[in-house]
CSV table of C-alpha atoms and ligand atoms in Angstrom, one decimal:
chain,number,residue,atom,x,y,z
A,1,UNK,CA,15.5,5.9,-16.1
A,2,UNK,CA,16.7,2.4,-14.6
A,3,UNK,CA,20.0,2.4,-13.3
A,4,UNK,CA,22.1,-1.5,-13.3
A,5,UNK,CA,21.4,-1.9,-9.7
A,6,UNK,CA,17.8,-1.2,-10.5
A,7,UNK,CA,17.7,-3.6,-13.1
A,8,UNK,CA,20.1,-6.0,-11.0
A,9,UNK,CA,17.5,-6.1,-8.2
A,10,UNK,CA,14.5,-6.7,-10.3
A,11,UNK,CA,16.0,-9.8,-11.4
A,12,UNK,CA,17.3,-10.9,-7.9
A,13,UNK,CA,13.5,-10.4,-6.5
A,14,UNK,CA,12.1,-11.4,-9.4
A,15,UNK,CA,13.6,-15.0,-8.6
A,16,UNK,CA,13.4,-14.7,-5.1
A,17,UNK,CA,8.9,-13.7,-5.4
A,18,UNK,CA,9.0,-16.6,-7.9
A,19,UNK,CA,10.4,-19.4,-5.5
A,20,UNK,CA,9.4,-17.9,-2.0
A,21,UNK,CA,5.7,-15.8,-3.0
A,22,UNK,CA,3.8,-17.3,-5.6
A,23,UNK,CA,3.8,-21.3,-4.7
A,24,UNK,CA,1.4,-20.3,-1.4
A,25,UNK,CA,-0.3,-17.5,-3.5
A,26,UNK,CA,-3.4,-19.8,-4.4
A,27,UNK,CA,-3.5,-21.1,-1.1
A,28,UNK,CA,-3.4,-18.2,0.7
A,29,UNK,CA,-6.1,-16.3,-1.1
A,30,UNK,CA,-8.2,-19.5,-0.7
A,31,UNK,CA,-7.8,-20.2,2.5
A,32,UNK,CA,-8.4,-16.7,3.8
A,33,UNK,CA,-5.4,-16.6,5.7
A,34,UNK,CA,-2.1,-14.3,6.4
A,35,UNK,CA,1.1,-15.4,4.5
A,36,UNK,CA,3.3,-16.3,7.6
A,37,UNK,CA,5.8,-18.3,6.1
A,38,UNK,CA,6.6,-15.3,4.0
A,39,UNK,CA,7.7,-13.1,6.9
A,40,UNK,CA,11.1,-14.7,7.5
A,41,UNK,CA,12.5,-14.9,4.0
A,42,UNK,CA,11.1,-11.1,3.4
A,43,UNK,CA,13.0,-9.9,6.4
A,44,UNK,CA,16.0,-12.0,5.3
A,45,UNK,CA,15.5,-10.2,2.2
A,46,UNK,CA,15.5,-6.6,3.6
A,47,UNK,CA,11.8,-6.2,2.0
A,48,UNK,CA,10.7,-4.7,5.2
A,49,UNK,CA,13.7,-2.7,6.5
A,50,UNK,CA,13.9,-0.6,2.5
A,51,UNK,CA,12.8,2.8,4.2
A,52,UNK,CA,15.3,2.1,7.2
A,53,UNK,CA,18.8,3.1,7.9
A,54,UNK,CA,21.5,1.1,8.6
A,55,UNK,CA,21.7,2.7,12.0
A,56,UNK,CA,18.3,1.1,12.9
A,57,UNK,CA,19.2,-2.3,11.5
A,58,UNK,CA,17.5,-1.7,8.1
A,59,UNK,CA,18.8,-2.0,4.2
A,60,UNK,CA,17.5,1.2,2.9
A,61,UNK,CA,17.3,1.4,-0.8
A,62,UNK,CA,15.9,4.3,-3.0
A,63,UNK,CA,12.6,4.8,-3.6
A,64,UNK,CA,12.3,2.9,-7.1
A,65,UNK,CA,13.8,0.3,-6.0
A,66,UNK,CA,11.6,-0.2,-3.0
A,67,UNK,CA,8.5,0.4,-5.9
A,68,UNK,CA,10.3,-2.6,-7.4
A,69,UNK,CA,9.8,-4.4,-4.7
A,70,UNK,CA,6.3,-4.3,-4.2
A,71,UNK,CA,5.8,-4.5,-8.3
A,72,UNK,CA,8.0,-7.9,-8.3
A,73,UNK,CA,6.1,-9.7,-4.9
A,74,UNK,CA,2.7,-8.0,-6.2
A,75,UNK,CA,2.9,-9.9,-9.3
A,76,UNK,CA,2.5,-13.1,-8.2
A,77,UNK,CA,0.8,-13.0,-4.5
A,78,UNK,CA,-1.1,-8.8,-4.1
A,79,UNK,CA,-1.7,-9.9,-0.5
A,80,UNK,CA,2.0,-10.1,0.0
A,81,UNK,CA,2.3,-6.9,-1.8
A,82,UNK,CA,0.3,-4.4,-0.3
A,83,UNK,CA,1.8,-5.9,3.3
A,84,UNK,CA,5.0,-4.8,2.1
A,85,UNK,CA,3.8,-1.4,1.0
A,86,UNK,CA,1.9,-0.9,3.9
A,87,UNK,CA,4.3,-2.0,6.7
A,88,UNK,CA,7.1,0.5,4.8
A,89,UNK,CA,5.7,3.3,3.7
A,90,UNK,CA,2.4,4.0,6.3
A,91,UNK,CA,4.1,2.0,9.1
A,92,UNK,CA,7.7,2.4,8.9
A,93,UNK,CA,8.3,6.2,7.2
A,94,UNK,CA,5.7,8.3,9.3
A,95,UNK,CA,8.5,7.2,12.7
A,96,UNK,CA,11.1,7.8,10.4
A,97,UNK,CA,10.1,11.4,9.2
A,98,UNK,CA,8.0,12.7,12.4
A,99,UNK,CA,9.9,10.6,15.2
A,100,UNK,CA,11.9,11.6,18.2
A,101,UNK,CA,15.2,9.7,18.0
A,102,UNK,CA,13.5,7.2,21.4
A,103,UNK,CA,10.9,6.1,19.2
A,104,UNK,CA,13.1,5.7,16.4
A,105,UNK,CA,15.5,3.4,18.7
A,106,UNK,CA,12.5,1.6,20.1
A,107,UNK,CA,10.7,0.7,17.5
A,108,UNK,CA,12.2,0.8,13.5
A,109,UNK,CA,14.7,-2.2,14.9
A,110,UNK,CA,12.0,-3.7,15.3
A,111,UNK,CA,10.3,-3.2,12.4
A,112,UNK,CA,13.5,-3.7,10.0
A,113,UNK,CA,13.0,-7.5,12.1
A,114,UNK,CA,10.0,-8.5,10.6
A,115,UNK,CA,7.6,-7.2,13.0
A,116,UNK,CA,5.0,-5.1,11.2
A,117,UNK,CA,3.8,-1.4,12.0
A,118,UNK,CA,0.1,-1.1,11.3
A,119,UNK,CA,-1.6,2.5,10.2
A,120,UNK,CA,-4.9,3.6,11.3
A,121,UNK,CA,-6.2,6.9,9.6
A,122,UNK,CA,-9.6,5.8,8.6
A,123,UNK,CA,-12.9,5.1,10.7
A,124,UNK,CA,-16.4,4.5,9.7
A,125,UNK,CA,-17.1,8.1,9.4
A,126,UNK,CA,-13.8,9.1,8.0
A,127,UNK,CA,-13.0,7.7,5.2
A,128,UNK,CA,-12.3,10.1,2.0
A,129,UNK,CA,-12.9,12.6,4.6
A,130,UNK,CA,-9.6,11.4,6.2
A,131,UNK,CA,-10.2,15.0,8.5
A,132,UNK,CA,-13.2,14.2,9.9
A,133,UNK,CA,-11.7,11.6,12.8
A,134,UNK,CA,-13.6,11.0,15.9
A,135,UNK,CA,-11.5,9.5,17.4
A,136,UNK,CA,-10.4,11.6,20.6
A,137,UNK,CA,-7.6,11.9,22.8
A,138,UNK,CA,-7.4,13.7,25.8
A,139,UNK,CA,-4.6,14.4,28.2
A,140,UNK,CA,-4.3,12.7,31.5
A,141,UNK,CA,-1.1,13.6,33.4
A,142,UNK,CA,1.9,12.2,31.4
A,143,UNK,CA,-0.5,9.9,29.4
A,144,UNK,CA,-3.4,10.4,26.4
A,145,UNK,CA,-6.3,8.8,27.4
A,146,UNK,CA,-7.5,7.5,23.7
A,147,UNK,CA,-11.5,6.3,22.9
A,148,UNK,CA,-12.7,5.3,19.2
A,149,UNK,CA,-12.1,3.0,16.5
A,150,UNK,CA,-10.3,2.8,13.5
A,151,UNK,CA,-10.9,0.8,10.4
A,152,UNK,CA,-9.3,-1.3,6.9
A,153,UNK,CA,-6.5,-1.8,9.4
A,154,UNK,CA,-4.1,-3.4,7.2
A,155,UNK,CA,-2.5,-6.3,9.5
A,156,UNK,CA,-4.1,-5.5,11.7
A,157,UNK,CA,-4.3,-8.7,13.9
A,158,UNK,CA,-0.6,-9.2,13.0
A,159,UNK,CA,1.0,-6.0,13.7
A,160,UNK,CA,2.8,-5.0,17.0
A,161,UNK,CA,2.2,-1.4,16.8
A,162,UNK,CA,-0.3,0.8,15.0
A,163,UNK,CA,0.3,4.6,13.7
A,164,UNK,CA,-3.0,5.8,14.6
A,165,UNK,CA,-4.9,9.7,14.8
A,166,UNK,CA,-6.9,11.1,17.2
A,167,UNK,CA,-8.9,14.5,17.9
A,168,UNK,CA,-6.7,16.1,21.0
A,169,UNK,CA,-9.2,19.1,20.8
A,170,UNK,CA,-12.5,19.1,22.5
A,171,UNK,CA,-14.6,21.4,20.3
A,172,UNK,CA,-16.1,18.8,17.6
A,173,UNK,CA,-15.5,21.5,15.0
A,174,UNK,CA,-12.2,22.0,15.1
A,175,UNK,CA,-9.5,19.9,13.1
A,176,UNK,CA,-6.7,19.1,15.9
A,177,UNK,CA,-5.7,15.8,14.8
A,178,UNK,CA,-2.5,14.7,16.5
A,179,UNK,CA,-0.8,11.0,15.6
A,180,UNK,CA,0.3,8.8,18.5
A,181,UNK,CA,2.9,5.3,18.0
A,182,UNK,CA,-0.1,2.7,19.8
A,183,UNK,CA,0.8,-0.9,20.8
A,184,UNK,CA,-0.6,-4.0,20.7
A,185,UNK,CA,-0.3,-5.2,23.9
A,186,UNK,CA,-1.4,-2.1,25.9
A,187,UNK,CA,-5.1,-2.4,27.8
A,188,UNK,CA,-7.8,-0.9,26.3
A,189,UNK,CA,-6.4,-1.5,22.6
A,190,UNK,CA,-8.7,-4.3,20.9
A,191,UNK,CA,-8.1,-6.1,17.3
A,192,UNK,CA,-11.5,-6.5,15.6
A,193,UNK,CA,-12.8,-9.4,13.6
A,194,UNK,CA,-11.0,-10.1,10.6
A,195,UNK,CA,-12.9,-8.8,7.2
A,196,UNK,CA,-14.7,-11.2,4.7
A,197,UNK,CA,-13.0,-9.8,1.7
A,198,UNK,CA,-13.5,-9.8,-1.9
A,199,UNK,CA,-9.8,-9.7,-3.0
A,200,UNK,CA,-6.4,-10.0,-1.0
A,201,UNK,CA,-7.6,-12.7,0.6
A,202,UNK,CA,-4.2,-13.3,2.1
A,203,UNK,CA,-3.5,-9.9,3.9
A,204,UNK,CA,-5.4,-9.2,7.4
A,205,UNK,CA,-7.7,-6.3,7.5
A,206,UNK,CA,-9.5,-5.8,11.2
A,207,UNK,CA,-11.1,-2.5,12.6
A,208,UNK,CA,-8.7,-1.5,15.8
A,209,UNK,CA,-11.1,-0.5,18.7
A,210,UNK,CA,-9.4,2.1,21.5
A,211,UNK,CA,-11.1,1.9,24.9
A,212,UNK,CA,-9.4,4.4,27.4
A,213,UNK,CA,-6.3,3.0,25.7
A,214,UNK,CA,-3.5,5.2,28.2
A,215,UNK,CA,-0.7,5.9,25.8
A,216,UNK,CA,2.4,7.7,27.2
A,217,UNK,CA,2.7,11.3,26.1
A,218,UNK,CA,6.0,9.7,25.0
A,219,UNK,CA,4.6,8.2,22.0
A,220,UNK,CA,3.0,11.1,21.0
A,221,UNK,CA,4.3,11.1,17.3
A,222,UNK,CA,5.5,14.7,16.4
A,223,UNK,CA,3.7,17.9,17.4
A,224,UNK,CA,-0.1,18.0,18.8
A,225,UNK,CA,-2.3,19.3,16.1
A,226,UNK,CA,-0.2,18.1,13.5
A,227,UNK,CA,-1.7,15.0,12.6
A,228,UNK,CA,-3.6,15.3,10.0
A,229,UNK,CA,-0.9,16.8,7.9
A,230,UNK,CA,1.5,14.1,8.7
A,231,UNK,CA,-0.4,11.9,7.5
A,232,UNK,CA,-1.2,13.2,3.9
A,233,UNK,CA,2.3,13.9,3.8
A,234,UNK,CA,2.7,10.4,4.6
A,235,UNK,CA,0.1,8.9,1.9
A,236,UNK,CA,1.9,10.9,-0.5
A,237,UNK,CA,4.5,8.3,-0.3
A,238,UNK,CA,2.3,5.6,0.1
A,239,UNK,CA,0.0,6.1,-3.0
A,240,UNK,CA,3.4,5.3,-5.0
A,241,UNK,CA,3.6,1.9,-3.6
A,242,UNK,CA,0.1,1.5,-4.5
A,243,UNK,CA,0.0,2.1,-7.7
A,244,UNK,CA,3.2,0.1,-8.0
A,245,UNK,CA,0.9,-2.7,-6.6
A,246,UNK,CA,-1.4,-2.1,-9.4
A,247,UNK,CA,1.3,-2.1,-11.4
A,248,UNK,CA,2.4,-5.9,-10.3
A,249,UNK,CA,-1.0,-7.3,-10.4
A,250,UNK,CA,-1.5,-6.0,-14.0
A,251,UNK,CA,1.8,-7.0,-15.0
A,252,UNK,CA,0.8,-10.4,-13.5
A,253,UNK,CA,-2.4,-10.5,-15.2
A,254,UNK,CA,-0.6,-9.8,-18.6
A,255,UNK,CA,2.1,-12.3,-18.6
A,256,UNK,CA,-1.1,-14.8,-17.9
A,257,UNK,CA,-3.0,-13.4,-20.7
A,258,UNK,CA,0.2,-13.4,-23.3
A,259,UNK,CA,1.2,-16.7,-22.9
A,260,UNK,CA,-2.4,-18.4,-22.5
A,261,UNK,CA,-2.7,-16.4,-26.1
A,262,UNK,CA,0.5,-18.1,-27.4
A,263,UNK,CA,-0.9,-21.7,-26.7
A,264,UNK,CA,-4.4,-21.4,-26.9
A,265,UNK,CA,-5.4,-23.6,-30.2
A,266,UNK,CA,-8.9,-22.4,-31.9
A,267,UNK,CA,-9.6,-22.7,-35.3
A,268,UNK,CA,-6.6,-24.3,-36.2
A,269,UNK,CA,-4.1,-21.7,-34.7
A,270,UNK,CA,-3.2,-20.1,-31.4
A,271,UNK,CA,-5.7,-17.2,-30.9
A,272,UNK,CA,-2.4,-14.6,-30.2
A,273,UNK,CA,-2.8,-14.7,-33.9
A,274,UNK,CA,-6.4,-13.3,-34.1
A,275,UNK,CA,-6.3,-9.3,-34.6
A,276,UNK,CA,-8.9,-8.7,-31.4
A,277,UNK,CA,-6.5,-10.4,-29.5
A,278,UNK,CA,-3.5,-8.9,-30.7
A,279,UNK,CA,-4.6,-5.8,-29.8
A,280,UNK,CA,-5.8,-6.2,-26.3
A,281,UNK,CA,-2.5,-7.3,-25.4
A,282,UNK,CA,-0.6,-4.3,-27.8
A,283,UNK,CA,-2.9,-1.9,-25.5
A,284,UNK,CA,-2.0,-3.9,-21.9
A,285,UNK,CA,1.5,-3.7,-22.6
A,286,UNK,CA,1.4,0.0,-23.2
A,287,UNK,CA,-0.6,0.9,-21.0
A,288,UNK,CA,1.4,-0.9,-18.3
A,289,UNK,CA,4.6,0.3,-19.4
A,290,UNK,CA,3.1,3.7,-19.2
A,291,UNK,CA,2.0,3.3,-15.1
A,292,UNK,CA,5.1,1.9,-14.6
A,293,UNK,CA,7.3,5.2,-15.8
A,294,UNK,CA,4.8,7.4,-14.1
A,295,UNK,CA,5.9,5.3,-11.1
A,296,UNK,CA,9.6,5.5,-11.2
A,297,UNK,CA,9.1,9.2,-11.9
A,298,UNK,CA,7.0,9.6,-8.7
A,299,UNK,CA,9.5,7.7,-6.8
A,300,UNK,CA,12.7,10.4,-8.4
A,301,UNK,CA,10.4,13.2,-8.0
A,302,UNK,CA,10.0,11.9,-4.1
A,303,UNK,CA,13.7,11.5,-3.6
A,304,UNK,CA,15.2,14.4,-5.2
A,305,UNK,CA,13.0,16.1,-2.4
A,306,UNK,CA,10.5,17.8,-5.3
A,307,UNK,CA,7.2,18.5,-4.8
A,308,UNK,CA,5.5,15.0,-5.5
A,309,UNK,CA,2.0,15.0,-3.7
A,310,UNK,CA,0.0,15.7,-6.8
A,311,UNK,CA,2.3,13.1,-9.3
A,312,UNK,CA,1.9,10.5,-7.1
A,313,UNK,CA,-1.7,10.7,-7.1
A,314,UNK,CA,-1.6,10.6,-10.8
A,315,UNK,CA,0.6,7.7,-10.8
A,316,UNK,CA,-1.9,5.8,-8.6
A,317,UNK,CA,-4.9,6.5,-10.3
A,318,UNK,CA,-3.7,5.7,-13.5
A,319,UNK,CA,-1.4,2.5,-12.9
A,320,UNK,CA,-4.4,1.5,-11.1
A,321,UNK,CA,-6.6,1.9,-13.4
A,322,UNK,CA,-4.6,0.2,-16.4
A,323,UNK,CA,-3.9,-2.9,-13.7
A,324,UNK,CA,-8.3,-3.0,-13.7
A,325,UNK,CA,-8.4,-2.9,-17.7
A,326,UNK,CA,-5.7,-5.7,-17.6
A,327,UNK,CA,-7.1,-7.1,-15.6
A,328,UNK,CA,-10.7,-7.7,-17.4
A,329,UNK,CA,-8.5,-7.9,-20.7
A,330,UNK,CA,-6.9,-11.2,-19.3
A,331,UNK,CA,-10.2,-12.6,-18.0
A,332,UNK,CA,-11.6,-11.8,-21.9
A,333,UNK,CA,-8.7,-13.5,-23.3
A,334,UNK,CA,-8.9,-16.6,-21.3
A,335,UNK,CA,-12.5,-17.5,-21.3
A,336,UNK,CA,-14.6,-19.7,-19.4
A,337,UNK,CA,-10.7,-21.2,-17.8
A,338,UNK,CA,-10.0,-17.4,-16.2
A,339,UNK,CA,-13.4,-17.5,-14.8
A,340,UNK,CA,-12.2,-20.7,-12.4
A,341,UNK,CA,-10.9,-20.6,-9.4
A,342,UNK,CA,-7.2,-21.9,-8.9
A,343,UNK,CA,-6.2,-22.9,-12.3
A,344,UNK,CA,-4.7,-19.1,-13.2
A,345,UNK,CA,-4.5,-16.2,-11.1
A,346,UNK,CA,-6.6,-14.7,-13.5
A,347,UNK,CA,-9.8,-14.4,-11.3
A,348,UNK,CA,-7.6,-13.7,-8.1
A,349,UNK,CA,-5.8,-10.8,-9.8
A,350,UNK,CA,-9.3,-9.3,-11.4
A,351,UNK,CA,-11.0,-9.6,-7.5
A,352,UNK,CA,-7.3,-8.5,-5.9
A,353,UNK,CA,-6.4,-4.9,-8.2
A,354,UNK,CA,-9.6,-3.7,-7.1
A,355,UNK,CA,-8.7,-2.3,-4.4
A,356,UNK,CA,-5.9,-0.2,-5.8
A,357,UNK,CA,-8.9,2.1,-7.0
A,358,UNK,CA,-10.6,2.2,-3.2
A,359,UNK,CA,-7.1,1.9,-1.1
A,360,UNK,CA,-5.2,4.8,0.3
A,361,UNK,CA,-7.4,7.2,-1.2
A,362,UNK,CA,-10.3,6.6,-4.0
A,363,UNK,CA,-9.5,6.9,-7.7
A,364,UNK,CA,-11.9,9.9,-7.3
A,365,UNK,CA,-9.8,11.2,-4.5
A,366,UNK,CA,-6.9,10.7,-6.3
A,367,UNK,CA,-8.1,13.3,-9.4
A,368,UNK,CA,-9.7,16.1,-6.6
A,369,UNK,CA,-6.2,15.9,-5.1
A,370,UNK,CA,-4.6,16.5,-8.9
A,371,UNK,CA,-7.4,18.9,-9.9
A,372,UNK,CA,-6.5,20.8,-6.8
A,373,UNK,CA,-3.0,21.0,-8.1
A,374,UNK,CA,-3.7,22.0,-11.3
A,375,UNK,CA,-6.2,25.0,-9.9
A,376,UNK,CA,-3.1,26.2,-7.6
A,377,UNK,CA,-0.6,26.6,-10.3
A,378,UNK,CA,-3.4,28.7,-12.5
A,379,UNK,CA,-3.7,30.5,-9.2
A,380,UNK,CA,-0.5,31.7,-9.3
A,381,UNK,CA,0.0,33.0,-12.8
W,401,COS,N1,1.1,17.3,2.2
W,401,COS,C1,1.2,18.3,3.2
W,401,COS,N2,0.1,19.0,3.5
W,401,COS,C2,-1.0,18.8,2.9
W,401,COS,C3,-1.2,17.9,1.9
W,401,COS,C4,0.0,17.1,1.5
W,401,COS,N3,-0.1,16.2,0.6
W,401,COS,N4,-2.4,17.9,1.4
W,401,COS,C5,-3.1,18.9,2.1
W,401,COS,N5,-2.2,19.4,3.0
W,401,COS,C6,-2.5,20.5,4.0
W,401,COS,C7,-3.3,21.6,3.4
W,401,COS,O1,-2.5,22.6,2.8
W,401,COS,C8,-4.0,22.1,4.6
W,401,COS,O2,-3.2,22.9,5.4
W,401,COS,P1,-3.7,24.2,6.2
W,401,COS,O3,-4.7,23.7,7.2
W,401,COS,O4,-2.5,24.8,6.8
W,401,COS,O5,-4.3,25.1,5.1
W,401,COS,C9,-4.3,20.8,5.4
W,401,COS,O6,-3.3,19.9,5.0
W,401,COS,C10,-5.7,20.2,5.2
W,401,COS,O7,-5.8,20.0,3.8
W,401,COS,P2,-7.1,20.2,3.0
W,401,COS,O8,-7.8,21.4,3.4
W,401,COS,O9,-6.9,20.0,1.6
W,401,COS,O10,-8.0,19.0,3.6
W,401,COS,P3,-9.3,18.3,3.2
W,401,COS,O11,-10.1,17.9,4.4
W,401,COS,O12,-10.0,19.1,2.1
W,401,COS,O13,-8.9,16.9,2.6
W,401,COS,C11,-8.0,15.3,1.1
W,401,COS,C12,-7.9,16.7,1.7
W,401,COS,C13,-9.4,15.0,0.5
W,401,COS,C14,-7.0,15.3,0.0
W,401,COS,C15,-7.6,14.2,2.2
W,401,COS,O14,-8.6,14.2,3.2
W,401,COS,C16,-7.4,12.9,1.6
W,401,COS,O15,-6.4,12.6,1.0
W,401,COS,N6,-8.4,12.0,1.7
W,401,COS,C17,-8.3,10.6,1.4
W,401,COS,C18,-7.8,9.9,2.6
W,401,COS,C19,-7.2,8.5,2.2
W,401,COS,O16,-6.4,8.4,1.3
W,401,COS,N7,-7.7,7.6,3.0
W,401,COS,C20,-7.3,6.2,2.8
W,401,COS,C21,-6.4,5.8,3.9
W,401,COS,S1,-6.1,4.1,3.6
W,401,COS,S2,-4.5,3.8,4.3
């Protein structure tokens, strides 16, 4: 399914996540704090311009190779990963697909420079229920007059602009959900206090508070009422970089467990050569290999302009899923050494893949929104 320049680019970020990512990945989980001093080389890199065209100063790629990107940078640092897949595919490619040409020109140049989009769908009360926003926007003149809060803000202290929704209807029962392009520096928009979290320790995630934020009908982002629909269009895409974050930190956690297998010495002999071992890793390294073409497919199904929404989710749910088994596979395999802090990512990878199960939409989310599929097509026969 890999072209050369797929394979050509794996091993160019493959070097470039080795020498740039993974010496502050330790740190950066420990230290609770954002990866700044990854930002230049990734824009260098074109890591955060992939969705972009040329036209707006990006380096757009195809979809696999952007879910090769977030594989490659997720194996060795997932806090660096899941910025990357949430700046492009929830920041940068809801403007792209829903924008006006303005907010195109004002704000993917920006983006393709390093500066990172943010995406607020959820809020205390609307979480799974991604409908249920309270959030509410009403009209003031030539401006929306925005009250509510929004939370699991994904750099969210970092980034300079925020694809949020908002209720623009007043009847509570009704579903009028339209998506506005919010900044940073406009009164009445507050960052939160950053989250205690278990994994990806390294990536900011605040609640985003809107206090009569005034936001210019101007950045309303496509048509009013269509909001809500925008944006599971646009977590279609995103659940593919997702699970190709899964896929990373699995792949990570593997490559830990195979080689810690290899030179492990009990009872005489490295214990790769025990059958209990043996198999764990026979099962990772299928099981991975199995996410990873579900992946690749989801990203061809996406481009060739198919109908992807129910493939992605399966892609998601399973690659993270297998990452989670790997996961607790590697920490098995290692022993009392994966159960320290620092020494192998081991631990950080177990706490980090997590949150590919909650992220984006729940693994139970992810099979109502398959099952759903599945009862359409019998519909139709
Ligand atoms: N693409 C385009 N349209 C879609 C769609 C998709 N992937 N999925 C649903 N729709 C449409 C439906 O056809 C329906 O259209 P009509 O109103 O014209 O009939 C509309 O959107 C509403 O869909 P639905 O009735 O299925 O909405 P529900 O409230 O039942 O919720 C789920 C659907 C549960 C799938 C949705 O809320 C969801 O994905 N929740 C998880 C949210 C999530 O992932 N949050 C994490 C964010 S972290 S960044």
């Amino acid at each position: 399914m890999l072209e050369k320049k797929h394979l050509e680019f794996r091993e160019k970020i493959r070097a470039f996540a080795l020498e740039q990512i993974e010496p502050l990945a330790n740190t950066l989980d420990t230290e609770q704090r954002f990866h700044t001093e990854h930002m230049k080389p990734l824009t260098e890199m074109g890591l955060l311009s992939m969705l972009i065209p040329e036209e707006y100063g990006g380096k757009p790629t195809d979809t696999i190779t952007y879910s090769i990107a977030v594989e490659e940078a997720s194996r060795v640092c997932g806090s660096t990963g899941i910025t990357l897949a949430a700046h492009n595919s929830l920041g940068t490619f809801p403007i792209l697909k829903f924008g006006t040409e303005e907010q195109k020109k004002r704000y993917l140049p920006r983006a393709a420079n390093g500066e990172l989009i943010a995406f607020g769908l959820s809020e205390p009360d609307a979480g799974s229920d991604a409908g249920g926003t309270k959030t509410h926007a009403h009209r003031d003149g030539d401006n929306w007059i925005i009250n509510g809060s929004k939370c699991w803000i994904t750099s969210a202290t970092k980034a300079f602009a925020t694809i949020a929704t908002a209720r623009t209807s007043d009847n509570p029962e009704d579903r009028t959900i339209t998506s506005f392009i919010l900044e940073k520096d406009w009164e009445g928009y507050a960052v939160g206090k950053k989250e205690n979290k278990l994994g990806l320790r390294g990536s900011d995630t605040a609640f985003l508070h809107f206090d009569d934020l005034k936001c210019p009908v101007t950045n309303q982002l496509g048509k009013e009422g269509e909001g809500f629909k925008q944006m599971l269009i646009t977590l279609d895409g995103g659940r593919i970089s997702i699970g190709a974050m899964a896929l990373g930190l699995g792949q990570g956690a593997f490559d830990c467990a195979v080689k810690y297998a290899a030179e492990r010495v009990q009872f005489g002999k490295p214990i790769a050569y025990n059958q209990a071992i043996q198999h764990r890793l026979a099962d990772m390294a299928t099981e991975l290999e199995a996410a990873r073409l579900m992946i690749y497919e989801a990203s061809r199904m996406k481009d060739a302009g198919q109908p992807f929404s129910h493939y992605s989710a399966m892609a998601k749910l399973y690659a993270s899923e297998v990452a989670r088994r790997a996961a607790e596979s590697t920490l098995t395999i290692l022993g009392s050494v994966g159960y320290l802090t620092g020494k192998y990512p081991a631990e950080r990878i177990w706490r980090d893949v997590k949150l590919c199960e909650i992220g984006e939409g729940t693994s139970e989310i992810q099979r109502l929104v398959i099952a759903r599929h599945l009862l359409k097509q019998v519909q139709k026969t």
